[in-house]
PDB file of C-alpha atoms in Angstrom:
ATOM      1  CA  MET A   1      -0.007 -21.924 -34.232  1.00  0.00           C
ATOM      2  CA  PRO A   2       2.002 -19.816 -31.881  1.00  0.00           C
ATOM      3  CA  LEU A   3       1.221 -17.009 -30.078  1.00  0.00           C
ATOM      4  CA  ILE A   4       4.783 -15.413 -30.972  1.00  0.00           C
ATOM      5  CA  THR A   5       6.792 -16.315 -33.641  1.00  0.00           C
ATOM      6  CA  VAL A   6      10.338 -15.057 -33.924  1.00  0.00           C
ATOM      7  CA  HIS A   7      12.176 -15.288 -37.132  1.00  0.00           C
ATOM      8  CA  GLN A   8      15.806 -14.307 -37.595  1.00  0.00           C
ATOM      9  CA  LEU A   9      15.402 -11.607 -35.416  1.00  0.00           C
ATOM     10  CA  THR A  10      18.667  -9.317 -35.311  1.00  0.00           C
ATOM     11  CA  LYS A  11      18.718  -5.999 -34.058  1.00  0.00           C
ATOM     12  CA  GLU A  12      22.154  -3.837 -34.305  1.00  0.00           C
ATOM     13  CA  TYR A  13      23.500  -0.645 -32.099  1.00  0.00           C
ATOM     14  CA  SER A  14      25.477   2.184 -34.528  1.00  0.00           C
ATOM     15  CA  ARG A  15      27.498   4.729 -33.025  1.00  0.00           C
ATOM     16  CA  PRO A  16      30.406   7.326 -33.696  1.00  0.00           C
ATOM     17  CA  LYS A  17      33.880   5.571 -32.696  1.00  0.00           C
ATOM     18  CA  ARG A  18      35.706   6.912 -29.841  1.00  0.00           C
ATOM     19  CA  VAL A  19      38.835   9.094 -30.302  1.00  0.00           C
ATOM     20  CA  GLU A  20      40.914   9.611 -27.567  1.00  0.00           C
ATOM     21  CA  GLY A  21      43.355  11.773 -26.605  1.00  0.00           C
ATOM     22  CA  ARG A  22      42.933  16.048 -26.919  1.00  0.00           C
ATOM     23  CA  PHE A  23      39.880  17.180 -27.491  1.00  0.00           C
ATOM     24  CA  GLY A  24      38.625  13.334 -28.069  1.00  0.00           C
ATOM     25  CA  ALA A  25      35.487  14.540 -27.299  1.00  0.00           C
ATOM     26  CA  LEU A  26      34.970  16.837 -29.668  1.00  0.00           C
ATOM     27  CA  ARG A  27      37.230  14.660 -32.484  1.00  0.00           C
ATOM     28  CA  THR A  28      34.151  11.920 -31.840  1.00  0.00           C
ATOM     29  CA  LEU A  29      31.323  14.526 -32.340  1.00  0.00           C
ATOM     30  CA  VAL A  30      32.457  14.507 -36.044  1.00  0.00           C
ATOM     31  CA  THR A  31      34.076  10.546 -36.795  1.00  0.00           C
ATOM     32  CA  ARG A  32      32.780   9.035 -39.784  1.00  0.00           C
ATOM     33  CA  GLU A  33      33.949   6.022 -38.294  1.00  0.00           C
ATOM     34  CA  ARG A  34      31.617   3.912 -35.990  1.00  0.00           C
ATOM     35  CA  GLU A  35      31.258   1.000 -34.066  1.00  0.00           C
ATOM     36  CA  THR A  36      28.728  -1.314 -34.016  1.00  0.00           C
ATOM     37  CA  THR A  37      26.893  -3.528 -31.372  1.00  0.00           C
ATOM     38  CA  LEU A  38      24.985  -6.777 -32.358  1.00  0.00           C
ATOM     39  CA  ALA A  39      22.422  -6.793 -29.241  1.00  0.00           C
ATOM     40  CA  VAL A  40      20.423  -9.334 -31.142  1.00  0.00           C
ATOM     41  CA  ASP A  41      21.410 -12.163 -33.301  1.00  0.00           C
ATOM     42  CA  HIS A  42      19.524 -14.133 -35.834  1.00  0.00           C
ATOM     43  CA  ILE A  43      17.458 -15.584 -33.057  1.00  0.00           C
ATOM     44  CA  ASP A  44      14.373 -18.080 -33.994  1.00  0.00           C
ATOM     45  CA  PHE A  45      11.663 -18.903 -31.591  1.00  0.00           C
ATOM     46  CA  THR A  46       7.764 -19.504 -31.027  1.00  0.00           C
ATOM     47  CA  VAL A  47       5.995 -19.449 -27.864  1.00  0.00           C
ATOM     48  CA  ASP A  48       2.731 -20.992 -27.617  1.00  0.00           C
ATOM     49  CA  GLU A  49      -0.172 -19.770 -26.029  1.00  0.00           C
ATOM     50  CA  GLY A  50      -0.634 -20.707 -22.708  1.00  0.00           C
ATOM     51  CA  GLU A  51       2.828 -21.265 -21.934  1.00  0.00           C
ATOM     52  CA  VAL A  52       5.405 -19.505 -19.489  1.00  0.00           C
ATOM     53  CA  VAL A  53       8.578 -19.383 -20.903  1.00  0.00           C
ATOM     54  CA  GLY A  54      12.056 -17.937 -18.885  1.00  0.00           C
ATOM     55  CA  TYR A  55      14.136 -16.078 -20.949  1.00  0.00           C
ATOM     56  CA  LEU A  56      16.994 -16.079 -19.176  1.00  0.00           C
ATOM     57  CA  GLY A  57      20.500 -14.815 -19.544  1.00  0.00           C
ATOM     58  CA  PRO A  58      23.341 -12.125 -18.444  1.00  0.00           C
ATOM     59  CA  ASN A  59      23.727  -8.402 -18.021  1.00  0.00           C
ATOM     60  CA  GLY A  60      23.847  -7.401 -22.285  1.00  0.00           C
ATOM     61  CA  ALA A  61      23.334 -10.573 -23.406  1.00  0.00           C
ATOM     62  CA  GLY A  62      20.020  -8.991 -24.833  1.00  0.00           C
ATOM     63  CA  LYS A  63      16.988  -9.900 -23.240  1.00  0.00           C
ATOM     64  CA  SER A  64      15.478  -6.427 -22.353  1.00  0.00           C
ATOM     65  CA  THR A  65      16.289  -5.286 -26.439  1.00  0.00           C
ATOM     66  CA  THR A  66      14.030  -8.628 -27.473  1.00  0.00           C
ATOM     67  CA  ILE A  67      11.239  -7.577 -25.135  1.00  0.00           C
ATOM     68  CA  LYS A  68      11.318  -4.104 -26.854  1.00  0.00           C
ATOM     69  CA  LEU A  69      11.063  -5.797 -29.992  1.00  0.00           C
ATOM     70  CA  LEU A  70       8.380  -7.875 -29.249  1.00  0.00           C
ATOM     71  CA  THR A  71       6.611  -4.678 -27.506  1.00  0.00           C
ATOM     72  CA  GLY A  72       7.086  -2.621 -31.015  1.00  0.00           C
ATOM     73  CA  VAL A  73       9.499   0.014 -28.614  1.00  0.00           C
ATOM     74  CA  LEU A  74      12.347  -1.247 -31.226  1.00  0.00           C
ATOM     75  CA  TRP A  75      12.865  -1.990 -35.232  1.00  0.00           C
ATOM     76  CA  PRO A  76      14.791  -4.859 -35.653  1.00  0.00           C
ATOM     77  CA  THR A  77      17.957  -4.517 -38.114  1.00  0.00           C
ATOM     78  CA  SER A  78      16.664  -7.517 -40.116  1.00  0.00           C
ATOM     79  CA  GLY A  79      14.256  -9.971 -39.027  1.00  0.00           C
ATOM     80  CA  THR A  80      10.366 -10.993 -38.587  1.00  0.00           C
ATOM     81  CA  VAL A  81       8.715 -11.211 -35.465  1.00  0.00           C
ATOM     82  CA  GLU A  82       4.690 -12.335 -35.065  1.00  0.00           C
ATOM     83  CA  VAL A  83       2.407 -11.579 -32.279  1.00  0.00           C
ATOM     84  CA  GLY A  84      -0.606 -12.357 -32.365  1.00  0.00           C
ATOM     85  CA  GLY A  85      -0.913 -12.373 -36.366  1.00  0.00           C
ATOM     86  CA  ILE A  86       0.285  -8.626 -35.700  1.00  0.00           C
ATOM     87  CA  VAL A  87       3.996  -7.361 -36.542  1.00  0.00           C
ATOM     88  CA  PRO A  88       5.101  -5.152 -33.004  1.00  0.00           C
ATOM     89  CA  TRP A  89       6.603  -2.105 -34.925  1.00  0.00           C
ATOM     90  CA  ARG A  90       4.139  -1.948 -37.403  1.00  0.00           C
ATOM     91  CA  ASP A  91       1.476  -1.549 -35.916  1.00  0.00           C
ATOM     92  CA  ARG A  92       2.068  -0.636 -32.167  1.00  0.00           C
ATOM     93  CA  LYS A  93      -1.809   0.472 -30.956  1.00  0.00           C
ATOM     94  CA  ARG A  94      -3.042  -2.792 -31.990  1.00  0.00           C
ATOM     95  CA  ASN A  95       0.080  -5.114 -30.491  1.00  0.00           C
ATOM     96  CA  ALA A  96      -0.573  -2.572 -27.206  1.00  0.00           C
ATOM     97  CA  ARG A  97      -3.958  -3.901 -27.329  1.00  0.00           C
ATOM     98  CA  GLY A  98      -2.763  -7.754 -26.844  1.00  0.00           C
ATOM     99  CA  ILE A  99       0.069  -7.511 -24.486  1.00  0.00           C
ATOM    100  CA  GLY A 100       0.376  -6.649 -21.053  1.00  0.00           C
ATOM    101  CA  VAL A 101       4.513  -5.534 -20.037  1.00  0.00           C
ATOM    102  CA  VAL A 102       6.229  -4.982 -16.406  1.00  0.00           C
ATOM    103  CA  PHE A 103       9.258  -3.445 -16.229  1.00  0.00           C
ATOM    104  CA  GLY A 104      10.544  -4.207 -12.463  1.00  0.00           C
ATOM    105  CA  GLN A 105      12.673  -0.657 -12.282  1.00  0.00           C
ATOM    106  CA  ARG A 106      10.233   1.376 -14.536  1.00  0.00           C
ATOM    107  CA  SER A 107       6.552   2.065 -13.364  1.00  0.00           C
ATOM    108  CA  GLN A 108       4.127   2.899 -15.669  1.00  0.00           C
ATOM    109  CA  LEU A 109       1.877   4.179 -12.933  1.00  0.00           C
ATOM    110  CA  TRP A 110       0.892   7.603 -12.040  1.00  0.00           C
ATOM    111  CA  TRP A 111       3.744   9.026  -9.387  1.00  0.00           C
ATOM    112  CA  ASP A 112       1.452  11.445  -7.580  1.00  0.00           C
ATOM    113  CA  LEU A 113      -2.020   9.735  -7.763  1.00  0.00           C
ATOM    114  CA  PRO A 114      -3.505   7.551  -5.983  1.00  0.00           C
ATOM    115  CA  LEU A 115      -3.170   3.948  -7.397  1.00  0.00           C
ATOM    116  CA  ILE A 116      -7.046   3.955  -8.502  1.00  0.00           C
ATOM    117  CA  GLU A 117      -6.608   6.265 -10.332  1.00  0.00           C
ATOM    118  CA  SER A 118      -3.389   5.498 -12.352  1.00  0.00           C
ATOM    119  CA  LEU A 119      -6.156   2.079 -12.911  1.00  0.00           C
ATOM    120  CA  ARG A 120      -9.164   3.706 -14.225  1.00  0.00           C
ATOM    121  CA  LEU A 121      -6.175   5.772 -16.029  1.00  0.00           C
ATOM    122  CA  VAL A 122      -5.499   2.703 -17.791  1.00  0.00           C
ATOM    123  CA  ALA A 123      -9.065   1.335 -18.509  1.00  0.00           C
ATOM    124  CA  ALA A 124      -9.533   4.801 -20.281  1.00  0.00           C
ATOM    125  CA  LEU A 125      -6.595   4.472 -21.974  1.00  0.00           C
ATOM    126  CA  TYR A 126      -7.640   0.918 -23.643  1.00  0.00           C
ATOM    127  CA  ASP A 127     -11.227   1.461 -23.393  1.00  0.00           C
ATOM    128  CA  VAL A 128     -12.457  -1.022 -21.006  1.00  0.00           C
ATOM    129  CA  PRO A 129     -16.142  -0.934 -20.245  1.00  0.00           C
ATOM    130  CA  ALA A 130     -17.345   0.270 -17.300  1.00  0.00           C
ATOM    131  CA  ALA A 131     -18.631  -3.112 -16.296  1.00  0.00           C
ATOM    132  CA  ARG A 132     -15.788  -5.084 -17.607  1.00  0.00           C
ATOM    133  CA  TYR A 133     -13.246  -3.095 -15.909  1.00  0.00           C
ATOM    134  CA  ALA A 134     -15.657  -2.994 -12.293  1.00  0.00           C
ATOM    135  CA  SER A 135     -15.424  -7.281 -12.358  1.00  0.00           C
ATOM    136  CA  GLN A 136     -11.557  -6.980 -13.261  1.00  0.00           C
ATOM    137  CA  LEU A 137     -10.398  -4.350 -10.734  1.00  0.00           C
ATOM    138  CA  ALA A 138     -12.277  -6.650  -7.650  1.00  0.00           C
ATOM    139  CA  ARG A 139     -10.977 -10.025  -9.243  1.00  0.00           C
ATOM    140  CA  LEU A 140      -7.243  -8.201  -8.958  1.00  0.00           C
ATOM    141  CA  THR A 141      -7.903  -6.330  -6.112  1.00  0.00           C
ATOM    142  CA  GLU A 142      -8.440  -9.986  -4.190  1.00  0.00           C
ATOM    143  CA  LEU A 143      -6.173 -11.568  -5.870  1.00  0.00           C
ATOM    144  CA  LEU A 144      -3.393  -9.206  -5.572  1.00  0.00           C
ATOM    145  CA  ASP A 145      -4.183  -8.234  -2.192  1.00  0.00           C
ATOM    146  CA  LEU A 146      -4.659  -4.272  -3.400  1.00  0.00           C
ATOM    147  CA  GLY A 147      -7.305  -3.205  -0.805  1.00  0.00           C
ATOM    148  CA  GLU A 148      -5.374  -1.763   2.049  1.00  0.00           C
ATOM    149  CA  PHE A 149      -3.596   0.877  -0.652  1.00  0.00           C
ATOM    150  CA  LEU A 150      -6.134   1.173  -3.422  1.00  0.00           C
ATOM    151  CA  HIS A 151      -6.186   4.639  -2.973  1.00  0.00           C
ATOM    152  CA  SER A 152      -2.666   6.077  -1.775  1.00  0.00           C
ATOM    153  CA  PRO A 153      -0.667   7.672  -3.942  1.00  0.00           C
ATOM    154  CA  VAL A 154       1.865   5.641  -5.649  1.00  0.00           C
ATOM    155  CA  ARG A 155       4.631   7.833  -5.157  1.00  0.00           C
ATOM    156  CA  GLN A 156       4.154   6.595  -0.776  1.00  0.00           C
ATOM    157  CA  LEU A 157       3.743   2.192  -2.096  1.00  0.00           C
ATOM    158  CA  SER A 158       6.719   0.088  -1.039  1.00  0.00           C
ATOM    159  CA  LEU A 159       8.747  -1.491  -3.844  1.00  0.00           C
ATOM    160  CA  GLY A 160       6.568  -4.546  -3.446  1.00  0.00           C
ATOM    161  CA  GLN A 161       3.170  -2.681  -3.166  1.00  0.00           C
ATOM    162  CA  ARG A 162       3.958  -0.795  -6.469  1.00  0.00           C
ATOM    163  CA  MET A 163       5.305  -3.928  -8.251  1.00  0.00           C
ATOM    164  CA  ARG A 164       1.543  -5.636  -7.558  1.00  0.00           C
ATOM    165  CA  GLY A 165       0.438  -2.477  -8.716  1.00  0.00           C
ATOM    166  CA  ASP A 166       2.065  -2.395 -12.277  1.00  0.00           C
ATOM    167  CA  LEU A 167       1.036  -5.876 -12.161  1.00  0.00           C
ATOM    168  CA  ALA A 168      -2.694  -4.932 -11.712  1.00  0.00           C
ATOM    169  CA  ALA A 169      -1.982  -2.019 -14.686  1.00  0.00           C
ATOM    170  CA  ALA A 170      -0.793  -4.631 -17.238  1.00  0.00           C
ATOM    171  CA  LEU A 171      -3.785  -7.024 -16.646  1.00  0.00           C
ATOM    172  CA  LEU A 172      -6.428  -4.727 -16.175  1.00  0.00           C
ATOM    173  CA  TYR A 173      -7.587  -4.801 -20.087  1.00  0.00           C
ATOM    174  CA  GLU A 174      -7.449  -8.803 -20.246  1.00  0.00           C
ATOM    175  CA  PRO A 175      -4.101  -9.183 -22.950  1.00  0.00           C
ATOM    176  CA  PRO A 176      -3.685 -12.171 -23.995  1.00  0.00           C
ATOM    177  CA  VAL A 177       0.588 -11.994 -23.504  1.00  0.00           C
ATOM    178  CA  LEU A 178       2.588 -11.053 -21.145  1.00  0.00           C
ATOM    179  CA  TYR A 179       6.342  -9.533 -20.790  1.00  0.00           C
ATOM    180  CA  LEU A 180       7.783  -9.486 -17.655  1.00  0.00           C
ATOM    181  CA  ASP A 181      11.026  -8.253 -17.136  1.00  0.00           C
ATOM    182  CA  GLU A 182      12.417  -8.297 -13.970  1.00  0.00           C
ATOM    183  CA  PRO A 183       9.155  -8.193 -11.894  1.00  0.00           C
ATOM    184  CA  THR A 184      11.039  -9.410  -8.611  1.00  0.00           C
ATOM    185  CA  VAL A 185      14.371  -7.791  -8.100  1.00  0.00           C
ATOM    186  CA  GLY A 186      14.844  -5.607  -5.200  1.00  0.00           C
ATOM    187  CA  LEU A 187      11.819  -7.752  -3.723  1.00  0.00           C
ATOM    188  CA  ASP A 188      11.379  -8.772  -0.111  1.00  0.00           C
ATOM    189  CA  VAL A 189      11.011 -12.567   0.436  1.00  0.00           C
ATOM    190  CA  LEU A 190       7.344 -12.123   0.425  1.00  0.00           C
ATOM    191  CA  ALA A 191       6.743  -9.797  -2.194  1.00  0.00           C
ATOM    192  CA  LYS A 192       8.052 -12.130  -4.166  1.00  0.00           C
ATOM    193  CA  GLU A 193       5.732 -14.646  -3.117  1.00  0.00           C
ATOM    194  CA  ALA A 194       2.738 -12.506  -4.059  1.00  0.00           C
ATOM    195  CA  VAL A 195       4.120 -11.861  -7.544  1.00  0.00           C
ATOM    196  CA  ARG A 196       5.031 -15.953  -8.573  1.00  0.00           C
ATOM    197  CA  SER A 197       1.463 -17.048  -6.870  1.00  0.00           C
ATOM    198  CA  PHE A 198      -0.051 -14.166  -9.233  1.00  0.00           C
ATOM    199  CA  VAL A 199       1.362 -14.729 -12.159  1.00  0.00           C
ATOM    200  CA  GLU A 200       0.568 -18.934 -11.798  1.00  0.00           C
ATOM    201  CA  GLU A 201      -3.215 -17.738 -10.960  1.00  0.00           C
ATOM    202  CA  VAL A 202      -3.237 -15.752 -14.056  1.00  0.00           C
ATOM    203  CA  ASN A 203      -1.538 -18.116 -16.300  1.00  0.00           C
ATOM    204  CA  ARG A 204      -3.403 -21.390 -15.282  1.00  0.00           C
ATOM    205  CA  GLU A 205      -7.018 -19.171 -15.063  1.00  0.00           C
ATOM    206  CA  GLY A 206      -6.963 -16.846 -17.997  1.00  0.00           C
ATOM    207  CA  ARG A 207      -4.267 -18.679 -19.895  1.00  0.00           C
ATOM    208  CA  THR A 208      -2.381 -15.615 -19.895  1.00  0.00           C
ATOM    209  CA  THR A 209       0.685 -16.458 -21.950  1.00  0.00           C
ATOM    210  CA  VAL A 210       4.086 -15.001 -20.282  1.00  0.00           C
ATOM    211  CA  LEU A 211       7.570 -14.272 -21.085  1.00  0.00           C
ATOM    212  CA  LEU A 212      10.339 -13.665 -18.160  1.00  0.00           C
ATOM    213  CA  THR A 213      13.437 -12.362 -17.948  1.00  0.00           C
ATOM    214  CA  THR A 214      14.490 -12.459 -14.813  1.00  0.00           C
ATOM    215  CA  HIS A 215      18.052 -13.377 -12.818  1.00  0.00           C
ATOM    216  CA  ASP A 216      16.743 -14.695  -9.807  1.00  0.00           C
ATOM    217  CA  LEU A 217      16.121 -17.975 -10.672  1.00  0.00           C
ATOM    218  CA  ALA A 218      13.519 -19.411  -8.449  1.00  0.00           C
ATOM    219  CA  ASP A 219      11.151 -17.475 -10.235  1.00  0.00           C
ATOM    220  CA  VAL A 220      12.278 -20.074 -13.521  1.00  0.00           C
ATOM    221  CA  GLU A 221      12.259 -22.967 -11.333  1.00  0.00           C
ATOM    222  CA  ARG A 222       8.957 -21.952 -10.143  1.00  0.00           C
ATOM    223  CA  LEU A 223       7.341 -21.158 -12.799  1.00  0.00           C
ATOM    224  CA  CYS A 224       8.718 -21.870 -15.631  1.00  0.00           C
ATOM    225  CA  ARG A 225       8.623 -25.536 -17.454  1.00  0.00           C
ATOM    226  CA  ARG A 226      10.455 -23.947 -20.695  1.00  0.00           C
ATOM    227  CA  ILE A 227      13.529 -21.953 -20.731  1.00  0.00           C
ATOM    228  CA  LEU A 228      15.088 -19.637 -23.302  1.00  0.00           C
ATOM    229  CA  LEU A 229      18.709 -19.287 -22.509  1.00  0.00           C
ATOM    230  CA  ILE A 230      20.841 -16.011 -24.696  1.00  0.00           C
ATOM    231  CA  ASP A 231      24.164 -14.598 -24.463  1.00  0.00           C
ATOM    232  CA  HIS A 232      25.805 -12.225 -26.509  1.00  0.00           C
ATOM    233  CA  GLY A 233      22.553 -12.292 -28.820  1.00  0.00           C
ATOM    234  CA  ARG A 234      22.078 -15.823 -29.429  1.00  0.00           C
ATOM    235  CA  VAL A 235      20.001 -18.875 -28.244  1.00  0.00           C
ATOM    236  CA  LEU A 236      21.751 -21.021 -26.355  1.00  0.00           C
ATOM    237  CA  TYR A 237      19.444 -23.076 -24.860  1.00  0.00           C
ATOM    238  CA  ASP A 238      15.430 -23.923 -25.833  1.00  0.00           C
ATOM    239  CA  GLY A 239      13.976 -26.605 -24.581  1.00  0.00           C
ATOM    240  CA  PRO A 240      12.121 -27.743 -20.649  1.00  0.00           C
ATOM    241  CA  VAL A 241      14.520 -26.908 -17.533  1.00  0.00           C
ATOM    242  CA  ASP A 242      15.425 -30.323 -16.684  1.00  0.00           C
ATOM    243  CA  GLY A 243      16.829 -31.174 -19.939  1.00  0.00           C
ATOM    244  CA  LEU A 244      19.371 -27.970 -19.736  1.00  0.00           C
ATOM    245  CA  VAL A 245      20.802 -29.425 -15.877  1.00  0.00           C
ATOM    246  CA  ALA A 246      20.790 -33.218 -17.831  1.00  0.00           C
ATOM    247  CA  ARG A 247      22.453 -31.042 -20.421  1.00  0.00           C
ATOM    248  CA  TYR A 248      25.300 -29.376 -18.892  1.00  0.00           C
ATOM    249  CA  ALA A 249      25.170 -30.666 -16.182  1.00  0.00           C
ATOM    250  CA  PRO A 250      25.188 -35.079 -16.655  1.00  0.00           C
ATOM    251  CA  TYR A 251      26.888 -35.376 -13.456  1.00  0.00           C
ATOM    252  CA  GLN A 252      26.947 -35.144  -9.202  1.00  0.00           C
ATOM    253  CA  ASP A 253      29.230 -34.194  -7.180  1.00  0.00           C
ATOM    254  CA  VAL A 254      30.496 -36.077  -4.240  1.00  0.00           C
ATOM    255  CA  LEU A 255      32.090 -34.999  -1.288  1.00  0.00           C
ATOM    256  CA  VAL A 256      33.536 -37.299   0.661  1.00  0.00           C
ATOM    257  CA  ARG A 257      34.952 -35.990   4.781  1.00  0.00           C
ATOM    258  CA  LEU A 258      38.336 -38.782   6.111  1.00  0.00           C
ATOM    259  CA  ASP A 259      38.496 -38.747   9.772  1.00  0.00           C
ATOM    260  CA  GLY A 260      41.800 -39.662  11.342  1.00  0.00           C
ATOM    261  CA  ASP A 261      45.780 -39.464   9.949  1.00  0.00           C
ATOM    262  CA  GLY A 262      45.483 -41.208   6.508  1.00  0.00           C
ATOM    263  CA  GLN A 263      45.193 -38.318   4.796  1.00  0.00           C
ATOM    264  CA  PRO A 264      46.067 -37.924   1.479  1.00  0.00           C
ATOM    265  CA  ALA A 265      48.916 -35.997   0.254  1.00  0.00           C
ATOM    266  CA  GLY A 266      48.496 -33.308  -2.102  1.00  0.00           C
ATOM    267  CA  GLU A 267      45.370 -31.436  -4.125  1.00  0.00           C
ATOM    268  CA  ARG A 268      44.221 -34.402  -6.372  1.00  0.00           C
ATOM    269  CA  TRP A 269      43.403 -38.022  -5.359  1.00  0.00           C
ATOM    270  CA  SER A 270      42.442 -40.531  -8.047  1.00  0.00           C
ATOM    271  CA  LEU A 271      39.779 -43.116  -6.175  1.00  0.00           C
ATOM    272  CA  GLY A 272      38.285 -46.222  -7.602  1.00  0.00           C
ATOM    273  CA  GLY A 273      38.623 -44.588 -11.382  1.00  0.00           C
ATOM    274  CA  PHE A 274      37.130 -41.342  -9.871  1.00  0.00           C
ATOM    275  CA  ASP A 275      39.160 -38.087  -9.485  1.00  0.00           C
ATOM    276  CA  GLY A 276      38.307 -35.624  -6.766  1.00  0.00           C
ATOM    277  CA  GLU A 277      39.854 -32.254  -5.603  1.00  0.00           C
ATOM    278  CA  ARG A 278      40.517 -31.211  -2.002  1.00  0.00           C
ATOM    279  CA  GLU A 279      37.903 -28.583  -0.938  1.00  0.00           C
ATOM    280  CA  SER A 280      39.132 -25.474   1.346  1.00  0.00           C
ATOM    281  CA  ASP A 281      37.248 -27.110   4.392  1.00  0.00           C
ATOM    282  CA  GLY A 282      39.266 -30.077   3.785  1.00  0.00           C
ATOM    283  CA  ARG A 283      37.118 -32.456   2.298  1.00  0.00           C
ATOM    284  CA  TRP A 284      37.065 -33.991  -0.929  1.00  0.00           C
ATOM    285  CA  ARG A 285      34.540 -33.682  -4.463  1.00  0.00           C
ATOM    286  CA  PHE A 286      34.197 -36.308  -6.602  1.00  0.00           C
ATOM    287  CA  ARG A 287      32.686 -35.536  -9.619  1.00  0.00           C
ATOM    288  CA  VAL A 288      30.375 -38.556 -10.634  1.00  0.00           C
ATOM    289  CA  GLY A 289      28.248 -39.662 -13.553  1.00  0.00           C
ATOM    290  CA  ARG A 290      24.607 -39.756 -12.892  1.00  0.00           C
ATOM    291  CA  ASP A 291      24.782 -43.372 -13.818  1.00  0.00           C
ATOM    292  CA  GLU A 292      27.429 -44.580 -11.836  1.00  0.00           C
ATOM    293  CA  PRO A 293      26.588 -46.011  -8.655  1.00  0.00           C
ATOM    294  CA  VAL A 294      28.123 -43.489  -5.835  1.00  0.00           C
ATOM    295  CA  HIS A 295      28.086 -47.261  -3.412  1.00  0.00           C
ATOM    296  CA  ALA A 296      31.830 -47.572  -5.446  1.00  0.00           C
ATOM    297  CA  LEU A 297      33.348 -44.694  -5.131  1.00  0.00           C
ATOM    298  CA  LEU A 298      31.814 -45.002  -1.080  1.00  0.00           C
ATOM    299  CA  ALA A 299      33.791 -48.478  -1.079  1.00  0.00           C
ATOM    300  CA  ALA A 300      36.884 -47.332  -2.489  1.00  0.00           C
ATOM    301  CA  ALA A 301      37.172 -44.342  -0.075  1.00  0.00           C
ATOM    302  CA  SER A 302      36.189 -46.744   2.820  1.00  0.00           C
ATOM    303  CA  ASN A 303      39.613 -49.037   2.012  1.00  0.00           C
ATOM    304  CA  GLY A 304      41.929 -48.373   4.178  1.00  0.00           C
ATOM    305  CA  HIS A 305      40.478 -44.907   5.067  1.00  0.00           C
ATOM    306  CA  GLN A 306      37.887 -43.573   7.670  1.00  0.00           C
ATOM    307  CA  VAL A 307      35.133 -42.007   6.123  1.00  0.00           C
ATOM    308  CA  ARG A 308      34.071 -39.339   8.222  1.00  0.00           C
ATOM    309  CA  ASP A 309      30.570 -38.523   6.111  1.00  0.00           C
ATOM    310  CA  LEU A 310      29.353 -38.105   2.769  1.00  0.00           C
ATOM    311  CA  SER A 311      26.462 -36.182   1.146  1.00  0.00           C
ATOM    312  CA  VAL A 312      25.765 -36.451  -2.314  1.00  0.00           C
ATOM    313  CA  VAL A 313      25.273 -32.669  -4.290  1.00  0.00           C
ATOM    314  CA  GLU A 314      22.280 -32.951  -7.705  1.00  0.00           C
ATOM    315  CA  SER A 315      23.288 -29.951  -9.601  1.00  0.00           C
ATOM    316  CA  ASN A 316      20.583 -27.601 -10.035  1.00  0.00           C
ATOM    317  CA  LEU A 317      19.568 -24.721 -12.182  1.00  0.00           C
ATOM    318  CA  GLU A 318      20.974 -21.606 -10.535  1.00  0.00           C
ATOM    319  CA  SER A 319      24.630 -23.541 -10.319  1.00  0.00           C
ATOM    320  CA  VAL A 320      24.458 -24.821 -13.976  1.00  0.00           C
ATOM    321  CA  VAL A 321      23.373 -21.613 -15.477  1.00  0.00           C
ATOM    322  CA  ARG A 322      26.511 -20.144 -13.553  1.00  0.00           C
ATOM    323  CA  GLU A 323      28.923 -22.425 -14.830  1.00  0.00           C
ATOM    324  CA  LEU A 324      27.597 -22.021 -18.058  1.00  0.00           C
ATOM    325  CA  TYR A 325      28.019 -18.596 -18.147  1.00  0.00           C
ATOM    326  CA  ARG A 326      31.348 -18.538 -16.049  1.00  0.00           C
ATOM    327  CA  GLU A 327      32.500 -21.441 -18.815  1.00  0.00           C
ATOM    328  CA  ARG A 328      30.935 -19.183 -22.172  1.00  0.00           C
ATOM    329  CA  ARG A 329      33.207 -16.028 -20.326  1.00  0.00           C
ATOM    330  CA  ALA A 330      36.396 -18.245 -20.532  1.00  0.00           C
ATOM    331  CA  GLY A 331      36.435 -18.650 -23.959  1.00  0.00           C
TER     332      GLY A 331
END
């Protein structure tokens, strides 16, 4: 049975329609006309226990709104959500005890207190027994390497240290579900690696279920076997990472550089049934199906031309997502 179930979830925002011109701000305040924005549009998905799911989309796609609905911060316009059998916005206290939340741009730690005091306060808020608190603190201190700054005020911590502190606070009471909203934003390479390794460890050891929103697709490729792709409030794709690449990029790009004076004229070149375009650096880019033989293109290119070099560029998750969003925006 799924741990998280989302069915026909919808969230609309309504605001007064802006009036332009003289006294526009005042007229906007009293107007009866309203504009409606559909942030989440009848989405459906489930997440099983122990899964790490990447929840992807451009800015404004509806990712953070979905997280707020799952945590109970927002009420939906329509639709249903259950997290561990609990409807988040109807029983926020029970739901809060079963989830951990980390927002990359908003800390839950007390700014002027040492990190250890923030963790003690979290333990008190969630009624964590003393023995369990001591055990969890020791485990998290080791996993996240908190020892060197555990007694430093939060305001003195670097962004990476503060993020590790937020992760510790989110998992101190051992919730079965962890929501991560941009957890590596602004972090350096070493800090990102520390966060990714920690998420891998808690998922493997404790079977913690993780829903991850991020713009850093290296996070997804490292941590997630499944992704949910959302845009304009709708789910475009739900499945394995490799499946997205195969579905939206069933090809590979072959770059060919010719030597000598026998360069084809123009910006396009049809060669042995393959269509190529000239790149800015003089190379020719041919799009070849994954099941098509690259050697056929090489043989055709070598017939009457001197091939200086040839390289095959496989599509990865980042290139596919970027191209997909570009097509959606253009359409």
